[in-house]
Short mmCIF file of C-alpha atoms in Angstrom, two decimals:
data_model
loop_
_atom_site.label_atom_id
_atom_site.label_comp_id
_atom_site.label_asym_id
_atom_site.label_seq_id
_atom_site.Cartn_x
_atom_site.Cartn_y
_atom_site.Cartn_z
CA MET A 1 85.76 92.47 98.11
CA PRO A 2 89.50 92.70 98.89
CA ASP A 3 92.11 92.48 96.11
CA VAL A 4 93.58 89.33 97.68
CA LEU A 5 90.99 86.57 97.48
CA ASP A 6 91.13 85.35 101.04
CA ALA A 7 88.58 82.73 102.11
CA THR A 8 90.00 82.27 105.61
CA PRO A 9 88.81 81.09 108.07
CA TYR A 10 87.13 78.69 105.64
CA ASP A 11 89.01 75.80 104.10
CA ALA A 12 86.28 74.24 101.92
CA LEU A 13 82.97 74.90 100.16
CA LEU A 14 80.25 72.24 100.15
CA LEU A 15 77.65 72.23 97.38
CA LEU A 16 74.55 70.79 99.05
CA SER A 17 71.68 69.64 96.85
CA PHE A 18 68.60 67.42 96.63
CA GLY A 19 69.94 64.54 94.56
CA GLY A 20 68.16 62.40 91.99
CA PRO A 21 68.11 58.93 90.41
CA GLU A 22 70.65 58.11 87.72
CA GLY A 23 68.86 55.11 86.19
CA PRO A 24 65.53 53.23 86.25
CA ASP A 25 66.58 50.98 89.14
CA ASP A 26 67.31 54.05 91.26
CA VAL A 27 63.88 55.68 90.97
CA VAL A 28 61.91 53.87 93.68
CA PRO A 29 64.82 53.74 96.20
CA PHE A 30 65.36 57.46 95.59
CA LEU A 31 61.67 58.22 96.21
CA GLU A 32 61.79 56.07 99.34
CA ASN A 33 64.60 58.34 100.58
CA VAL A 34 62.60 61.46 99.73
CA THR A 35 59.42 60.23 101.48
CA ARG A 36 61.01 58.33 104.39
CA GLY A 37 58.78 58.35 107.47
CA ARG A 38 55.56 59.16 105.57
CA GLY A 39 54.42 55.54 105.10
CA ILE A 40 53.84 55.82 101.35
CA PRO A 41 53.39 52.36 99.73
CA LYS A 42 55.92 51.23 97.12
CA GLU A 43 53.18 50.93 94.48
CA ARG A 44 52.33 54.60 94.95
CA LEU A 45 56.01 55.50 94.61
CA LYS A 46 56.13 53.61 91.30
CA GLU A 47 53.23 55.76 90.08
CA VAL A 48 54.99 58.95 91.17
CA GLY A 49 58.17 57.68 89.53
CA GLN A 50 56.57 57.74 86.09
CA HIS A 51 57.84 61.32 85.73
CA TYR A 52 61.38 59.97 85.99
CA PHE A 53 60.72 56.94 83.79
CA LEU A 54 59.67 59.29 80.99
CA PHE A 55 63.29 60.50 81.05
CA GLY A 56 64.88 57.06 81.24
CA GLY A 57 64.81 57.01 85.04
CA VAL A 58 67.46 59.74 85.14
CA SER A 59 67.05 63.04 86.93
CA PRO A 60 68.98 65.85 85.26
CA ILE A 61 69.89 67.40 88.61
CA ASN A 62 73.05 65.38 89.21
CA ASP A 63 74.62 66.30 85.88
CA GLN A 64 73.57 69.89 86.46
CA ASN A 65 75.33 69.86 89.82
CA ARG A 66 78.43 68.40 88.18
CA ALA A 67 78.35 71.27 85.70
CA LEU A 68 77.99 73.78 88.53
CA LEU A 69 80.89 72.15 90.38
CA ASP A 70 83.03 72.51 87.27
CA ALA A 71 81.98 76.15 86.87
CA LEU A 72 82.78 76.95 90.50
CA ARG A 73 86.17 75.25 90.40
CA LYS A 74 87.03 76.98 87.13
CA ASP A 75 85.99 80.40 88.45
CA PHE A 76 87.87 79.95 91.72
CA ALA A 77 91.02 78.80 89.91
CA GLU A 78 90.91 81.65 87.38
CA HIS A 79 90.57 84.24 90.16
CA GLY A 80 93.15 82.75 92.50
CA LEU A 81 90.70 81.62 95.18
CA ASP A 82 92.28 78.57 96.79
CA LEU A 83 89.19 76.81 98.13
CA PRO A 84 88.32 73.17 97.36
CA VAL A 85 84.70 72.45 96.44
CA TYR A 86 82.90 69.28 97.52
CA TRP A 87 79.41 67.98 96.70
CA GLY A 88 76.83 66.16 98.84
CA ASN A 89 73.12 65.37 98.42
CA ARG A 90 70.14 64.97 100.68
CA ASN A 91 68.52 62.00 98.93
CA TRP A 92 71.03 60.28 96.62
CA ALA A 93 74.71 59.67 96.06
CA PRO A 94 76.99 61.36 96.80
CA TYR A 95 75.22 61.43 100.16
CA LEU A 96 75.84 64.37 102.48
CA THR A 97 77.12 62.25 105.38
CA ASP A 98 79.63 60.46 103.15
CA THR A 99 80.88 63.78 101.76
CA LEU A 100 81.26 65.36 105.20
CA ARG A 101 83.15 62.27 106.36
CA GLU A 102 85.47 62.67 103.37
CA MET A 103 85.97 66.35 104.18
CA VAL A 104 86.87 65.60 107.79
CA ARG A 105 89.36 62.97 106.70
CA ASP A 106 90.82 65.51 104.27
CA GLY A 107 91.42 67.81 107.24
CA ARG A 108 88.66 70.35 106.52
CA ARG A 109 87.68 72.19 109.71
CA ARG A 110 85.75 75.32 108.60
CA VAL A 111 83.17 74.59 105.92
CA LEU A 112 80.89 76.95 104.00
CA VAL A 113 77.73 75.45 102.51
CA LEU A 114 76.05 76.51 99.27
CA ALA A 115 72.54 75.04 99.05
CA THR A 116 70.90 74.79 95.62
CA SER A 117 67.92 76.78 96.86
CA ALA A 118 67.99 80.56 96.70
CA TYR A 119 65.01 81.42 98.91
CA ALA A 120 63.85 81.13 102.51
CA SER A 121 61.59 78.18 103.35
CA TYR A 122 61.60 75.03 105.43
CA SER A 123 62.36 72.70 102.51
CA GLY A 124 64.78 75.14 100.87
CA CYS A 125 66.81 76.06 103.95
CA ARG A 126 65.99 74.66 107.38
CA GLN A 127 65.58 71.08 106.13
CA TYR A 128 69.08 71.25 104.66
CA ARG A 129 70.29 72.54 108.02
CA GLU A 130 68.58 69.57 109.67
CA ASN A 131 70.33 67.26 107.20
CA LEU A 132 73.64 68.84 108.20
CA ALA A 133 72.87 68.27 111.88
CA ASP A 134 71.98 64.63 111.21
CA ALA A 135 75.24 64.12 109.32
CA LEU A 136 77.28 65.78 112.08
CA ALA A 137 75.57 63.57 114.69
CA THR A 138 76.61 60.51 112.70
CA LEU A 139 80.23 61.67 112.46
CA GLN A 140 80.23 62.48 116.17
CA ALA A 141 79.00 58.95 116.95
CA GLU A 142 81.89 57.63 114.84
CA GLY A 143 84.35 59.59 116.96
CA LEU A 144 85.38 61.97 114.18
CA GLU A 145 86.37 65.57 114.81
CA LEU A 146 83.48 67.77 113.70
CA PRO A 147 84.04 70.71 111.38
CA LYS A 148 82.41 74.07 112.06
CA ILE A 149 79.80 74.65 109.37
CA ASP A 150 78.27 77.89 108.13
CA LYS A 151 75.71 78.31 105.35
CA LEU A 152 75.88 81.04 102.72
CA ARG A 153 73.05 83.54 102.87
CA HIS A 154 70.04 83.37 100.56
CA TYR A 155 71.16 84.63 97.17
CA PHE A 156 67.81 85.20 95.43
CA ASN A 157 68.57 88.89 94.82
CA HIS A 158 72.28 88.69 94.04
CA PRO A 159 72.98 90.17 90.58
CA GLY A 160 74.76 86.98 89.50
CA PHE A 161 71.54 85.06 90.10
CA VAL A 162 69.11 87.65 88.72
CA GLU A 163 70.92 88.78 85.56
CA PRO A 164 71.00 85.33 83.86
CA MET A 165 67.24 85.05 84.44
CA ILE A 166 66.65 88.48 82.91
CA ASP A 167 68.54 87.35 79.83
CA GLY A 168 66.53 84.13 79.73
CA VAL A 169 63.22 86.00 79.70
CA LEU A 170 64.49 88.38 77.01
CA ARG A 171 65.54 85.43 74.82
CA SER A 172 62.17 83.74 75.31
CA LEU A 173 60.29 86.90 74.38
CA ALA A 174 62.47 87.32 71.28
CA ASP A 175 61.67 83.74 70.29
CA LEU A 176 57.91 84.39 70.23
CA PRO A 177 56.24 85.31 66.93
CA GLU A 178 56.47 89.05 66.43
CA GLU A 179 52.70 89.50 66.27
CA VAL A 180 52.21 88.20 69.85
CA ARG A 181 55.51 89.29 71.43
CA ASP A 182 54.59 92.69 72.82
CA GLY A 183 51.37 91.40 74.34
CA ALA A 184 53.01 88.40 76.03
CA HIS A 185 52.37 87.79 79.71
CA ILE A 186 55.21 86.62 81.98
CA ALA A 187 54.35 83.84 84.43
CA PHE A 188 57.09 83.68 87.06
CA THR A 189 56.97 80.19 88.54
CA THR A 190 58.23 78.57 91.70
CA HIS A 191 57.59 75.41 93.70
CA SER A 192 54.27 75.50 95.52
CA ILE A 193 54.50 74.78 99.25
CA PRO A 194 51.81 74.56 101.97
CA THR A 195 50.51 78.00 102.85
CA SER A 196 51.36 77.29 106.49
CA ALA A 197 55.00 76.73 105.52
CA ALA A 198 55.04 79.88 103.40
CA ASP A 199 53.47 81.99 106.16
CA THR A 200 56.18 80.97 108.64
CA SER A 201 59.14 81.21 106.25
CA GLY A 202 61.98 83.55 107.10
CA PRO A 203 62.69 85.30 110.41
CA VAL A 204 59.80 85.58 112.85
CA GLU A 205 59.38 89.32 112.30
CA GLU A 206 58.79 88.68 108.57
CA HIS A 207 56.03 86.14 109.07
CA GLY A 208 52.66 86.96 107.58
CA ASP A 209 50.72 85.96 104.49
CA GLY A 210 53.24 84.19 102.31
CA GLY A 211 56.14 84.97 104.63
CA ALA A 212 59.62 85.60 103.26
CA TYR A 213 59.14 82.86 100.65
CA VAL A 214 56.51 84.77 98.69
CA ARG A 215 57.99 88.19 99.42
CA GLN A 216 61.41 87.21 98.08
CA HIS A 217 59.99 85.68 94.90
CA LEU A 218 57.85 88.74 94.26
CA ASP A 219 60.90 90.97 94.63
CA VAL A 220 62.86 88.92 92.09
CA ALA A 221 59.92 88.84 89.68
CA ARG A 222 59.61 92.61 89.92
CA LEU A 223 63.34 93.06 89.31
CA ILE A 224 63.17 90.94 86.15
CA ALA A 225 59.97 92.56 84.86
CA ASP A 226 61.43 96.04 85.42
CA ALA A 227 64.65 95.09 83.62
CA VAL A 228 62.69 93.64 80.67
CA ARG A 229 60.70 96.89 80.40
CA GLU A 230 63.87 98.99 80.51
CA ARG A 231 65.61 96.90 77.83
CA THR A 232 62.67 96.40 75.45
CA GLY A 233 60.46 99.42 76.06
CA VAL A 234 57.50 97.08 76.59
CA ASP A 235 55.72 96.78 79.94
CA HIS A 236 54.72 93.11 80.03
CA PRO A 237 52.05 92.11 82.56
CA TRP A 238 53.24 89.43 84.99
CA GLN A 239 52.23 87.28 87.93
CA LEU A 240 53.89 84.91 90.40
CA VAL A 241 52.40 81.43 90.00
CA TYR A 242 53.18 77.99 91.35
CA GLN A 243 53.93 74.47 90.20
CA SER A 244 54.87 70.96 91.37
CA ARG A 245 52.31 70.66 94.19
CA SER A 246 52.64 67.27 95.87
CA GLY A 247 50.55 67.47 99.04
CA ALA A 248 47.21 66.06 100.13
CA PRO A 249 44.21 67.81 98.51
CA HIS A 250 42.75 68.98 101.84
CA ILE A 251 45.89 70.94 102.79
CA PRO A 252 46.03 74.50 101.37
CA TRP A 253 49.05 75.13 99.12
CA LEU A 254 50.17 78.27 97.32
CA GLU A 255 48.14 79.00 94.17
CA PRO A 256 47.44 79.51 91.30
CA ASP A 257 48.93 76.47 89.60
CA ILE A 258 50.70 77.21 86.32
CA CYS A 259 48.27 75.11 84.23
CA ASP A 260 45.25 76.82 85.78
CA HIS A 261 46.96 80.15 85.21
CA LEU A 262 47.50 79.38 81.51
CA GLU A 263 43.80 78.60 81.14
CA GLU A 264 42.84 81.83 82.90
CA ARG A 265 45.24 83.96 80.84
CA HIS A 266 44.02 82.36 77.60
CA ALA A 267 40.41 83.04 78.57
CA ALA A 268 41.37 86.67 79.26
CA GLY A 269 42.70 87.00 75.71
CA VAL A 270 46.44 87.03 76.42
CA PRO A 271 48.19 86.20 73.10
CA ALA A 272 51.26 84.42 74.53
CA VAL A 273 52.99 83.51 77.80
CA VAL A 274 56.63 83.23 78.85
CA MET A 275 57.07 80.84 81.77
CA ALA A 276 60.05 81.95 83.88
CA PRO A 277 61.05 79.40 86.58
CA ILE A 278 62.68 81.83 88.99
CA GLY A 279 62.32 79.47 91.96
CA PHE A 280 64.77 76.91 90.59
CA VAL A 281 68.54 77.00 90.23
CA SER A 282 68.65 74.50 87.34
CA ASP A 283 66.47 72.67 84.81
CA HIS A 284 65.77 69.67 87.01
CA MET A 285 62.75 67.36 86.97
CA GLU A 286 60.18 69.89 88.21
CA VAL A 287 61.14 72.16 85.33
CA LEU A 288 61.41 69.47 82.64
CA TYR A 289 58.20 67.67 83.56
CA ASP A 290 55.89 70.24 85.18
CA LEU A 291 56.72 73.04 82.74
CA ASP A 292 58.24 71.53 79.59
CA THR A 293 55.83 68.56 79.57
CA GLU A 294 52.60 69.28 81.46
CA ALA A 295 52.33 73.05 81.12
CA LYS A 296 53.39 73.05 77.46
CA ALA A 297 50.82 70.32 76.77
CA LYS A 298 48.14 72.48 78.39
CA ALA A 299 49.22 75.48 76.30
CA GLU A 300 49.12 73.39 73.12
CA GLU A 301 45.62 72.21 74.03
CA LEU A 302 44.59 75.87 74.42
CA GLY A 303 46.36 77.01 71.27
CA LEU A 304 48.37 79.43 73.40
CA PRO A 305 51.94 80.21 72.29
CA VAL A 306 54.33 79.68 75.23
CA ARG A 307 58.06 79.78 75.80
CA ARG A 308 59.97 78.62 78.86
CA SER A 309 62.97 80.70 79.87
CA ALA A 310 66.19 79.21 81.18
CA THR A 311 67.21 78.76 84.79
CA VAL A 312 70.59 79.99 86.02
CA GLY A 313 72.32 76.60 86.00
CA ALA A 314 76.10 76.82 85.63
CA ASP A 315 76.12 80.33 84.17
CA PRO A 316 79.55 81.91 84.81
CA ARG A 317 77.83 84.89 86.42
CA PHE A 318 76.31 82.59 89.02
CA ALA A 319 79.68 80.99 89.70
CA ALA A 320 81.11 84.48 90.15
CA ALA A 321 78.24 85.31 92.51
CA VAL A 322 79.12 82.30 94.66
CA ARG A 323 82.73 83.48 94.79
CA ASP A 324 81.49 86.91 95.86
CA LEU A 325 79.29 85.36 98.58
CA VAL A 326 82.19 83.25 99.86
CA LEU A 327 84.53 86.24 100.10
CA GLU A 328 81.79 88.37 101.68
CA ARG A 329 81.09 85.82 104.40
CA ALA A 330 84.78 85.12 105.02
CA ALA A 331 85.55 88.82 105.42
CA GLY A 332 82.66 89.18 107.86
CA GLU A 333 83.91 86.22 109.88
CA ARG A 334 87.32 87.91 110.09
CA GLY A 335 85.65 91.02 111.50
CA GLN A 336 86.06 93.18 108.40
CA ALA A 337 83.42 95.67 107.26
CA VAL A 338 81.39 94.19 104.41
CA THR A 339 78.87 95.73 102.01
CA PRO A 340 76.73 92.82 100.78
CA CYS A 341 75.74 92.82 97.12
CA ALA A 342 71.97 92.66 96.61
CA LEU A 343 69.35 94.06 94.23
CA GLY A 344 65.76 95.02 94.90
CA ALA A 345 63.84 96.27 97.89
CA LEU A 346 64.68 93.60 100.45
CA GLY A 347 68.44 93.95 100.75
CA ALA A 348 70.85 91.18 101.64
CA SER A 349 69.53 88.26 103.66
CA HIS A 350 70.90 87.31 107.09
CA ASP A 351 74.14 85.34 107.37
CA LEU A 352 72.95 83.33 110.35
CA CYS A 353 69.45 81.86 110.38
CA PRO A 354 67.81 83.13 113.60
CA VAL A 355 65.98 81.01 116.14
CA GLY A 356 62.46 80.21 114.93
CA CYS A 357 63.33 80.75 111.26
CA CYS A 358 61.32 78.51 108.89
CA PRO A 359 60.18 76.17 111.69
CA ALA A 360 59.65 72.45 111.18
CA ARG A 361 56.38 70.69 111.98
CA ALA A 362 58.24 68.74 114.67
CA PRO A 363 61.31 70.41 116.18
CA ARG A 364 64.61 68.86 115.09
CA PRO A 365 68.23 69.96 115.54
CA ALA A 366 69.52 72.15 112.71
CA ALA A 367 73.14 73.09 112.10
CA ALA A 368 74.56 76.37 110.72
CA GLY A 369 72.08 78.65 112.50
CA ALA A 370 71.67 80.58 115.74
CA ASP A 371 70.00 77.50 117.25
CA SER A 372 72.67 75.03 116.12
CA PRO A 373 73.82 72.44 118.66
CA TYR A 374 77.13 72.36 116.76
CA ALA A 375 78.23 76.00 117.18
#
């Protein structure tokens, strides 16, 4: 990156996330936003909402995004990067459309977007791009001048994302009883998605069993496992497993589920397991409930020692990685030669999502890609 931290042509960064309820009265309206168009009865949503009610009806994701915002602003200020950072959500306040409207009224015309999803998939990338297109359509209908929006590339293999997770696994291993530590298995976890969505994730040429979604997670898992071996001298067995399935039983989703995997590993005589949620940026509800509640309860039932390693969250190294990604993209937009920073076998992801990337079930406009109607 250049010595002068120049973000031009961009004049703002937008942190784009999922959103979550901030009190018991928010839970059902939030879930109605998440499931809009699927015809799910309110009584069923109340059942699903029990996960949130266990935590007082509050999702941790909003506070985690506030912490990340603070970390980004602090890092930018300390390094002389003059770029304001805004925050908008898909499913709860602050809503994306409201934030984009605020940005336009503040005079922002070239916006970079950081999505709180590091990997390629429909729900982790293209759906956010669809949300951006919907918001831009609303602003256009209101007669507002539309900003040009670009999305930062997938950052799953950026050192600032990977290194904090390596440290998290090392801390979890060190926290296990010494007699089971060296034999511990590492279960790298991510959100399960339908196999059809996985198989079509990423650019068309990458499609195949598991698509880019599985391939990228496997590359990160391998990076972490290799680093753990290098730093401890112990070669821990590992596997990529899945959690948080929410689809109909007759639709195939990625497997094995973490709880089934714990049972299988226990039956195989594994003395301990570290659960490493590499598919998640922060310790939001899927981590707190599906791992810290359900999976730990299953491990306790089995008598299997488990530890859950930390997600990246607002780690200063991740904030620095975002700064690096911003400067990288800005330099590329100015026509400068750029060497993207990436670990592993896959290299840096594309800057511009190509046509046909992570397709939706029903075609919808998506911004910040090669097929954007708002170029």
